[in-house]
Coordinates of C-alpha atoms and ligand atoms in Angstrom, one line a residue:
M1 CA 115.7 146.0 128.9
S2 CA 116.3 145.3 124.6
K3 CA 114.5 148.7 122.7
K4 CA 115.9 146.8 119.0
F5 CA 114.4 143.2 120.5
Y6 CA 110.8 144.9 120.8
E7 CA 111.1 147.0 117.8
G8 CA 111.7 143.3 116.1
I9 CA 108.3 142.6 117.3
E10 CA 106.7 145.7 115.9
K11 CA 107.8 144.3 113.0
K12 CA 106.3 141.4 113.0
L13 CA 103.2 142.5 113.8
E14 CA 103.3 145.6 111.7
E15 CA 104.2 143.3 108.1
M16 CA 101.2 140.9 109.8
K17 CA 98.9 143.5 109.8
V18 CA 99.8 144.5 106.0
L19 CA 99.8 140.9 105.0
G20 CA 95.8 140.6 106.6
K21 CA 96.9 137.9 108.7
Y22 CA 97.0 139.5 112.0
K23 CA 94.5 137.5 114.4
E24 CA 92.2 139.9 117.0
Y25 CA 90.6 138.2 119.5
Q26 CA 86.9 138.1 120.0
Y27 CA 85.2 137.8 123.9
L28 CA 82.4 135.6 124.6
K29 CA 80.4 137.1 127.2
S30 CA 77.8 134.2 127.2
P31 CA 78.1 130.4 127.2
M32 CA 78.6 129.4 123.6
S33 CA 76.0 127.3 122.1
N34 CA 73.5 127.8 118.5
R35 CA 74.8 131.5 119.7
A36 CA 76.6 133.4 122.0
V37 CA 77.3 137.3 123.1
I38 CA 80.1 138.7 122.2
E39 CA 81.5 141.7 122.1
K40 CA 80.6 144.9 120.3
F41 CA 78.6 142.1 118.3
N42 CA 76.0 141.1 119.9
E43 CA 74.4 137.8 119.7
V44 CA 76.2 135.5 116.7
I45 CA 75.6 131.8 116.0
I46 CA 78.1 130.2 116.6
L47 CA 79.6 128.1 112.7
C48 CA 83.6 127.4 114.1
S49 CA 83.7 126.2 117.3
N50 CA 84.2 122.5 118.5
N51 CA 81.2 122.5 120.2
Y52 CA 79.9 119.4 118.2
L53 CA 77.1 117.9 120.5
G54 CA 75.7 121.2 121.3
F55 CA 77.4 120.2 125.6
S56 CA 79.0 123.3 126.5
D57 CA 75.8 124.4 128.2
N58 CA 74.6 121.0 128.9
R59 CA 72.8 121.8 132.8
E60 CA 73.1 118.5 133.6
I61 CA 76.8 118.8 133.0
V62 CA 76.9 122.3 134.2
K63 CA 75.4 121.6 137.4
A64 CA 78.2 118.1 138.3
G65 CA 80.5 120.9 137.5
Q66 CA 78.9 123.4 140.6
E67 CA 78.8 119.8 142.2
A68 CA 82.3 118.9 142.2
L69 CA 83.9 122.0 143.0
E70 CA 81.9 121.9 146.2
K71 CA 83.2 118.6 146.8
Y72 CA 87.2 118.8 146.1
G73 CA 87.3 122.3 145.9
V74 CA 89.0 124.0 143.3
G75 CA 92.0 121.3 142.5
A76 CA 94.6 119.7 144.4
A77 CA 98.0 122.5 144.0
S78 CA 99.9 119.5 142.6
V79 CA 100.9 117.1 140.0
R80 CA 99.2 113.2 140.0
F81 CA 101.9 111.5 141.7
I82 CA 103.0 113.8 144.6
C83 CA 99.4 114.5 145.7
G84 CA 97.3 115.6 142.6
T85 CA 95.2 112.7 142.0
Y86 CA 91.4 112.5 143.2
D87 CA 89.2 109.3 143.2
I88 CA 87.2 111.6 139.8
H89 CA 89.4 111.4 138.0
R90 CA 90.2 106.8 138.4
K91 CA 86.3 107.6 137.7
L92 CA 87.0 109.5 134.7
E93 CA 89.3 107.3 133.5
E94 CA 87.8 104.0 133.7
K95 CA 84.8 105.3 131.6
V96 CA 86.8 106.1 128.9
A97 CA 88.7 103.3 128.3
E98 CA 85.2 101.4 128.7
F99 CA 83.7 103.3 125.3
L100 CA 86.8 103.5 124.3
H101 CA 87.4 99.6 124.3
T102 CA 90.9 99.5 125.7
E103 CA 92.1 98.2 129.0
A104 CA 92.8 102.4 130.7
S105 CA 93.8 105.9 130.1
L106 CA 95.5 108.6 131.4
T107 CA 94.1 111.8 131.9
Y108 CA 95.3 115.1 130.7
T109 CA 94.8 119.4 130.6
S110 CA 94.7 118.9 127.4
C111 CA 94.7 116.2 124.4
W112 CA 98.1 118.3 123.4
N113 CA 99.3 117.8 126.1
A114 CA 98.3 114.1 126.0
N115 CA 99.9 113.6 122.4
T116 CA 103.2 116.0 123.3
A117 CA 103.8 113.0 126.9
V118 CA 102.9 109.7 125.2
I119 CA 104.6 109.6 121.2
P120 CA 108.1 110.9 123.9
V121 CA 106.8 108.2 126.1
L122 CA 106.5 105.4 123.0
V123 CA 109.6 106.0 120.8
G124 CA 113.3 105.8 121.8
D125 CA 117.0 104.8 120.5
G126 CA 116.6 102.4 117.5
D127 CA 112.7 102.9 116.9
C128 CA 110.9 105.4 114.9
I129 CA 108.1 107.4 113.7
I130 CA 105.3 107.4 110.9
S131 CA 103.2 110.3 110.4
D132 CA 100.3 111.7 108.2
E133 CA 101.7 115.2 107.0
L134 CA 98.9 116.5 107.5
N135 CA 98.1 115.5 111.3
H136 CA 97.8 118.5 113.7
A137 CA 100.5 121.0 115.6
S138 CA 100.3 118.8 118.7
I139 CA 101.7 115.8 117.2
I140 CA 104.5 117.6 115.1
D141 CA 105.7 119.2 118.3
G142 CA 104.7 115.5 120.5
C143 CA 107.5 114.1 117.8
R144 CA 109.8 116.6 118.1
L145 CA 109.9 116.3 121.7
A146 CA 110.9 112.6 121.1
N147 CA 114.5 111.6 121.6
K148 CA 116.9 112.6 119.4
K149 CA 117.5 109.0 117.6
V150 CA 114.7 108.8 116.8
Q151 CA 113.8 108.5 112.8
R152 CA 110.9 110.8 112.0
F153 CA 109.4 110.0 108.1
V154 CA 106.2 112.3 106.9
Y155 CA 104.2 110.6 104.2
K156 CA 101.8 111.7 101.9
H157 CA 98.8 113.5 103.4
S158 CA 96.6 109.7 103.3
D159 CA 98.4 108.1 100.8
M160 CA 98.5 104.7 101.9
S161 CA 101.2 103.6 99.3
N162 CA 103.8 106.1 100.7
L163 CA 102.8 104.8 103.8
E164 CA 103.8 101.5 102.4
Q165 CA 107.2 102.1 101.1
L166 CA 107.8 103.9 104.6
L167 CA 107.2 100.7 106.4
L168 CA 109.2 98.5 104.0
D169 CA 112.3 101.1 104.4
A170 CA 111.8 101.4 108.1
K171 CA 111.8 97.4 108.2
Q172 CA 114.8 97.9 110.8
F173 CA 113.6 99.6 113.3
A174 CA 112.3 98.8 116.4
T175 CA 109.4 99.5 117.4
K176 CA 107.9 101.8 114.5
L177 CA 105.3 104.2 115.2
V178 CA 102.3 104.8 112.8
I179 CA 100.7 108.0 113.9
T180 CA 97.4 109.8 112.3
D181 CA 94.4 112.3 112.8
G182 CA 91.1 110.4 112.9
V183 CA 89.5 112.8 111.6
F184 CA 92.0 116.2 109.9
S185 CA 91.1 119.1 111.6
M186 CA 91.5 121.9 108.4
E187 CA 90.2 119.1 105.5
G188 CA 87.4 117.3 107.4
D189 CA 88.6 114.3 106.2
L190 CA 89.0 110.9 107.8
A191 CA 92.0 109.0 108.3
K192 CA 91.5 105.2 106.4
L193 CA 91.8 103.5 109.6
D194 CA 90.5 99.6 107.5
E195 CA 93.9 100.9 105.3
I196 CA 95.6 101.7 107.4
V197 CA 95.7 99.0 110.7
A198 CA 96.2 96.1 107.9
L199 CA 99.3 97.5 106.8
C200 CA 100.1 98.5 110.7
R201 CA 99.8 94.9 111.1
K202 CA 101.2 93.4 107.9
Y203 CA 104.8 95.0 108.9
D204 CA 104.0 95.3 113.2
A205 CA 104.0 98.2 113.4
V206 CA 102.2 99.9 116.4
L207 CA 99.9 102.8 115.9
L208 CA 98.3 105.8 117.6
V209 CA 95.1 107.5 116.4
D210 CA 94.1 111.4 117.5
E211 CA 90.5 111.5 118.2
S212 CA 89.9 115.1 119.0
H213 CA 87.6 115.9 115.9
A214 CA 85.8 112.7 115.7
T215 CA 85.7 111.7 119.2
G216 CA 81.2 112.7 119.9
V217 CA 80.9 112.4 115.8
M218 CA 81.9 109.7 114.4
G219 CA 80.5 106.1 114.5
K220 CA 77.2 105.4 115.3
T221 CA 77.2 105.9 118.9
G222 CA 80.2 108.7 119.0
R223 CA 83.1 106.6 119.6
G224 CA 84.7 108.4 116.5
T225 CA 86.6 107.0 113.2
I226 CA 87.6 103.5 115.2
E227 CA 83.8 103.2 115.6
H228 CA 83.0 104.1 112.1
F229 CA 85.4 101.1 110.7
G230 CA 84.5 99.0 113.0
L231 CA 88.0 99.4 114.5
L232 CA 87.1 99.1 118.3
G233 CA 89.6 97.6 120.3
Q234 CA 91.9 97.5 117.5
I235 CA 93.9 100.3 118.1
D236 CA 96.7 100.6 120.5
I237 CA 96.9 104.0 121.7
I238 CA 94.0 106.3 121.3
T239 CA 94.3 109.8 122.1
G240 CA 91.7 112.9 122.8
T241 CA 90.4 116.0 123.7
F242 CA 87.5 116.6 126.7
G243 CA 87.5 120.2 125.4
K244 CA 85.3 119.5 122.0
A245 CA 82.2 116.9 122.1
L246 CA 82.6 116.3 124.9
G247 CA 81.8 119.5 127.0
G248 CA 84.3 121.5 125.3
S249 CA 85.8 122.5 128.8
G250 CA 89.9 120.9 128.4
G251 CA 91.0 118.0 128.6
G252 CA 92.6 115.2 126.8
F253 CA 93.6 111.7 127.7
V254 CA 95.9 108.8 126.5
A255 CA 93.6 105.4 125.9
A256 CA 95.3 101.8 125.4
K257 CA 96.8 98.9 127.3
K258 CA 97.7 98.9 130.9
Q259 CA 100.8 99.4 130.7
V260 CA 101.7 102.0 127.9
I261 CA 99.4 104.1 129.9
D262 CA 101.6 102.4 133.7
L263 CA 104.3 103.6 131.5
C264 CA 102.7 106.4 130.6
I265 CA 102.1 107.7 134.8
Q266 CA 105.7 106.7 135.5
N267 CA 107.9 108.4 132.7
S268 CA 105.0 110.3 130.8
R269 CA 106.7 114.4 131.7
P270 CA 103.4 116.2 131.5
S271 CA 102.0 113.8 134.5
L272 CA 105.3 114.1 136.3
F273 CA 105.7 117.5 136.4
S274 CA 102.2 119.5 135.1
N275 CA 99.9 119.8 137.6
S276 CA 96.4 116.9 137.2
L277 CA 93.3 117.9 134.8
P278 CA 91.2 119.9 137.3
P279 CA 88.7 118.3 138.9
V280 CA 85.9 120.3 138.5
I281 CA 86.6 119.5 134.6
A282 CA 87.2 115.6 135.3
A283 CA 83.4 115.0 136.6
M284 CA 82.1 117.6 133.7
S285 CA 83.9 114.8 131.0
L286 CA 82.2 111.9 133.1
K287 CA 78.9 113.5 132.9
A288 CA 79.3 114.4 129.5
I289 CA 80.4 110.5 128.2
E290 CA 78.1 108.6 130.3
I291 CA 75.5 111.1 128.6
L292 CA 76.3 110.9 125.1
D293 CA 76.7 107.1 126.2
S294 CA 73.3 107.3 126.7
Q295 CA 71.6 109.5 123.9
P296 CA 73.7 107.5 120.5
E297 CA 70.8 109.4 118.6
L298 CA 72.5 112.9 119.8
V299 CA 75.7 112.1 117.3
N300 CA 73.2 110.1 114.5
S301 CA 71.3 114.3 114.1
L302 CA 74.3 116.2 114.3
H303 CA 74.6 114.1 111.4
L304 CA 71.6 115.3 109.8
K305 CA 72.5 119.1 110.4
T306 CA 75.7 118.4 109.1
D307 CA 74.0 117.0 105.8
Y308 CA 71.5 119.6 106.0
L309 CA 73.9 122.6 105.9
R310 CA 76.0 121.0 102.6
K311 CA 73.0 121.1 100.7
K312 CA 72.1 123.7 101.0
L313 CA 74.9 124.7 99.6
N314 CA 75.2 123.7 97.5
E315 CA 72.0 124.0 96.1
N316 CA 73.8 128.0 97.2
G317 CA 76.4 127.0 94.5
I318 CA 78.9 127.1 97.4
F319 CA 80.9 123.3 97.1
P320 CA 83.3 122.4 100.5
L321 CA 85.5 120.3 100.3
E322 CA 83.6 116.6 101.2
G323 CA 83.2 114.8 103.7
D324 CA 81.3 112.6 106.9
S325 CA 82.0 114.5 109.8
A326 CA 80.8 118.6 110.4
I327 CA 84.0 119.9 109.2
V328 CA 82.9 121.8 106.4
P329 CA 85.8 123.7 104.5
I330 CA 84.9 126.5 101.8
I331 CA 88.7 127.1 100.9
V332 CA 88.2 130.2 99.0
G333 CA 91.4 130.9 98.3
E334 CA 94.3 133.8 99.5
T335 CA 94.4 134.0 103.3
S336 CA 93.6 137.8 103.4
K337 CA 90.7 136.9 101.2
A338 CA 89.8 134.4 103.6
I339 CA 90.3 136.2 106.8
S340 CA 87.9 139.6 104.8
M341 CA 85.0 137.0 103.8
A342 CA 84.8 135.6 107.9
K343 CA 84.7 139.5 109.4
E344 CA 82.3 140.6 106.6
I345 CA 80.0 137.3 107.7
M346 CA 80.5 138.6 110.3
K347 CA 79.5 141.1 110.8
K348 CA 76.4 139.7 109.3
N349 CA 75.9 137.9 113.3
V350 CA 77.1 134.5 111.9
Y351 CA 80.4 134.0 113.5
V352 CA 83.3 131.4 111.4
T353 CA 86.5 131.3 110.6
G354 CA 88.6 132.2 108.4
F355 CA 91.8 130.4 107.9
G356 CA 95.0 131.0 105.9
Y357 CA 98.6 130.3 106.2
P358 CA 100.7 129.1 107.8
V359 CA 97.7 126.8 108.7
V360 CA 97.2 125.6 105.8
P361 CA 99.2 125.6 102.5
E362 CA 99.4 128.9 100.9
G363 CA 96.5 128.8 98.2
H364 CA 94.0 127.1 100.0
A365 CA 92.7 129.4 103.2
R366 CA 89.5 128.2 103.9
I367 CA 85.9 129.7 105.6
R368 CA 86.2 126.5 107.7
I369 CA 82.5 125.9 109.2
Q370 CA 82.0 123.5 112.0
V371 CA 78.2 122.2 113.0
S372 CA 77.3 121.9 116.0
N373 CA 73.7 119.6 117.0
A374 CA 73.6 122.5 119.7
L375 CA 71.4 124.9 116.3
T376 CA 68.4 124.5 115.1
Y377 CA 67.5 124.1 111.3
E378 CA 66.4 128.2 111.4
D379 CA 70.0 129.0 112.1
I380 CA 71.7 126.6 109.3
D381 CA 68.9 128.4 106.8
K382 CA 70.0 132.1 107.7
C383 CA 73.7 131.4 108.2
V384 CA 73.2 129.6 104.2
A385 CA 71.6 132.7 103.0
V386 CA 75.0 134.7 104.3
I387 CA 78.5 132.8 103.8
K388 CA 76.2 133.1 100.1
E389 CA 75.4 136.4 100.0
V390 CA 79.1 137.5 101.2
Y391 CA 80.7 134.5 99.1
D392 CA 78.7 136.4 96.4
Q393 CA 80.3 139.9 97.2
T394 CA 83.1 138.1 97.5
K395 CA 83.9 136.7 94.0
Ligands
PLP1 N1 94.7 116.9 118.3 C1 93.6 117.9 116.8 C2 94.2 116.8 116.4 C3 92.9 118.5 118.0 O1 92.8 119.0 116.4 C4 93.1 119.6 118.1 C5 92.7 120.8 118.5 O2 93.0 121.8 117.9 C6 94.2 118.6 119.5 C7 94.4 117.4 119.5 C8 94.5 120.0 121.6 O3 93.6 119.7 121.7 P1 93.6 120.4 123.5 O4 92.8 121.8 122.9 O5 93.0 119.6 123.6 O6 94.8 120.6 123.7

C-alpha cells in the first residue's frame, strides 16, 4: 500500500479541520419527527430535515412498508429489465404520473440517479443544455455525463435575459434542453417558471424541472412549483424525490410523456445497470402520495408554520433570505462562523446545519432552516429563542 497516498488524504482532512470545514455525522436513534434522539445530545428539535410534511414517522406509511416487506420480501436482487420490476413499481409510477399530470413516470433509487439517468438520455450530438448556475449537484453531474459533443451553457441564477440570450445563441442546436430546480435548495427561492416556460415556447426548447424541494411544499395541493405557477400538464420533464416530503426514505422519479419514459427504460444507465427501487420503499412512497392527495390541507399547515417562523425571526432582529418555500436561510458570512453557530445551537438542543464553501459561495455561509409540518408552534418559539441567543453572542 502506498504510504504517500494515505498521507495525502490525512493532510487534506487535517486542512479541513484547521479551516473549520470538517463535517461530522450525528447518529439518530429514533424516527425523524419534530424531535429526534441523537447520540450525545439526547432529544433535539429538528430544523434541518427535508421531512417537510412530517411523513417520516407517519404510522400509515410505516404500516404500508411493513405490509410490503411481508408481501414482497427484501427486494428482487436485480435490475428492472432482468427480473427486478414489481407490480408495486407500476402502481407507484401510475400514481406519480397522475399526481403530476404527466403521461407516465419511471422510478429510480434516488433523484440523484433520476437526474443523472435522464439528462444523458435526452440529448446527444448536435444538442445543447442550458442550466441555471445554482442547479443541484445531481443536475450538474447529469450534464457532465451527457455525450461529450453536447454543448453546455450555464445562465446566471434566475436571470431571464441571460437565459434568453443563450437561447438566441443556441438556435443551431437541434434540441435545446433547459434545466432548472423548482425550489433552489440553498436559497429556498423559486425558479421563475412562468417566464422560463414562455421562453422555452418562444425558442422551441425542452424544459426539465427538478421538483425535489417543491413536491409536497409548493402549490395548493403540493404538486410543486409547477402547480404554484398554474403550469400543471405543461412541463416536458419533471424529476423529483421520495426522500423529502414524500416520506423521506429515498428514491426518485422522472415524470414525462410516454415516449420519454420509454426511452429512459431502454437507455438510461442507472435503470439498466443498477437495482430497482426496493418494493418496500415503492409501497411507502405510494402511500405518502395517497395521503397528500387526500389531505392537501397539510401543505397549507406547513406554510402557516413557515410564515410563523419567519415572523418570529424578524421580530427578533433576524432577517433570513426571503422566499415562499419551506427553506429559510440565514446568511452569516464565513464558513467557519456558520459551522460554529450551528454547533452552539445544537448544544442547546436545536438541530440546524451550517453550510459554507464550496456548497455556497465564499462569504455567503449560512444556517439553513427547513420547516416541517411535524413542528409544533411551541417548538418554533423555542427554536427562535435559541437561534436569537446564539446569533446575538456571535454578532
Ligand atoms: N435534486 C435536488 C434539487 C435536491 O435538493 C436533491 C437532494 O438534496 C436531489 C436532487 C437528490 O435527491 P435524492 O436524495 O433523492 O438523491
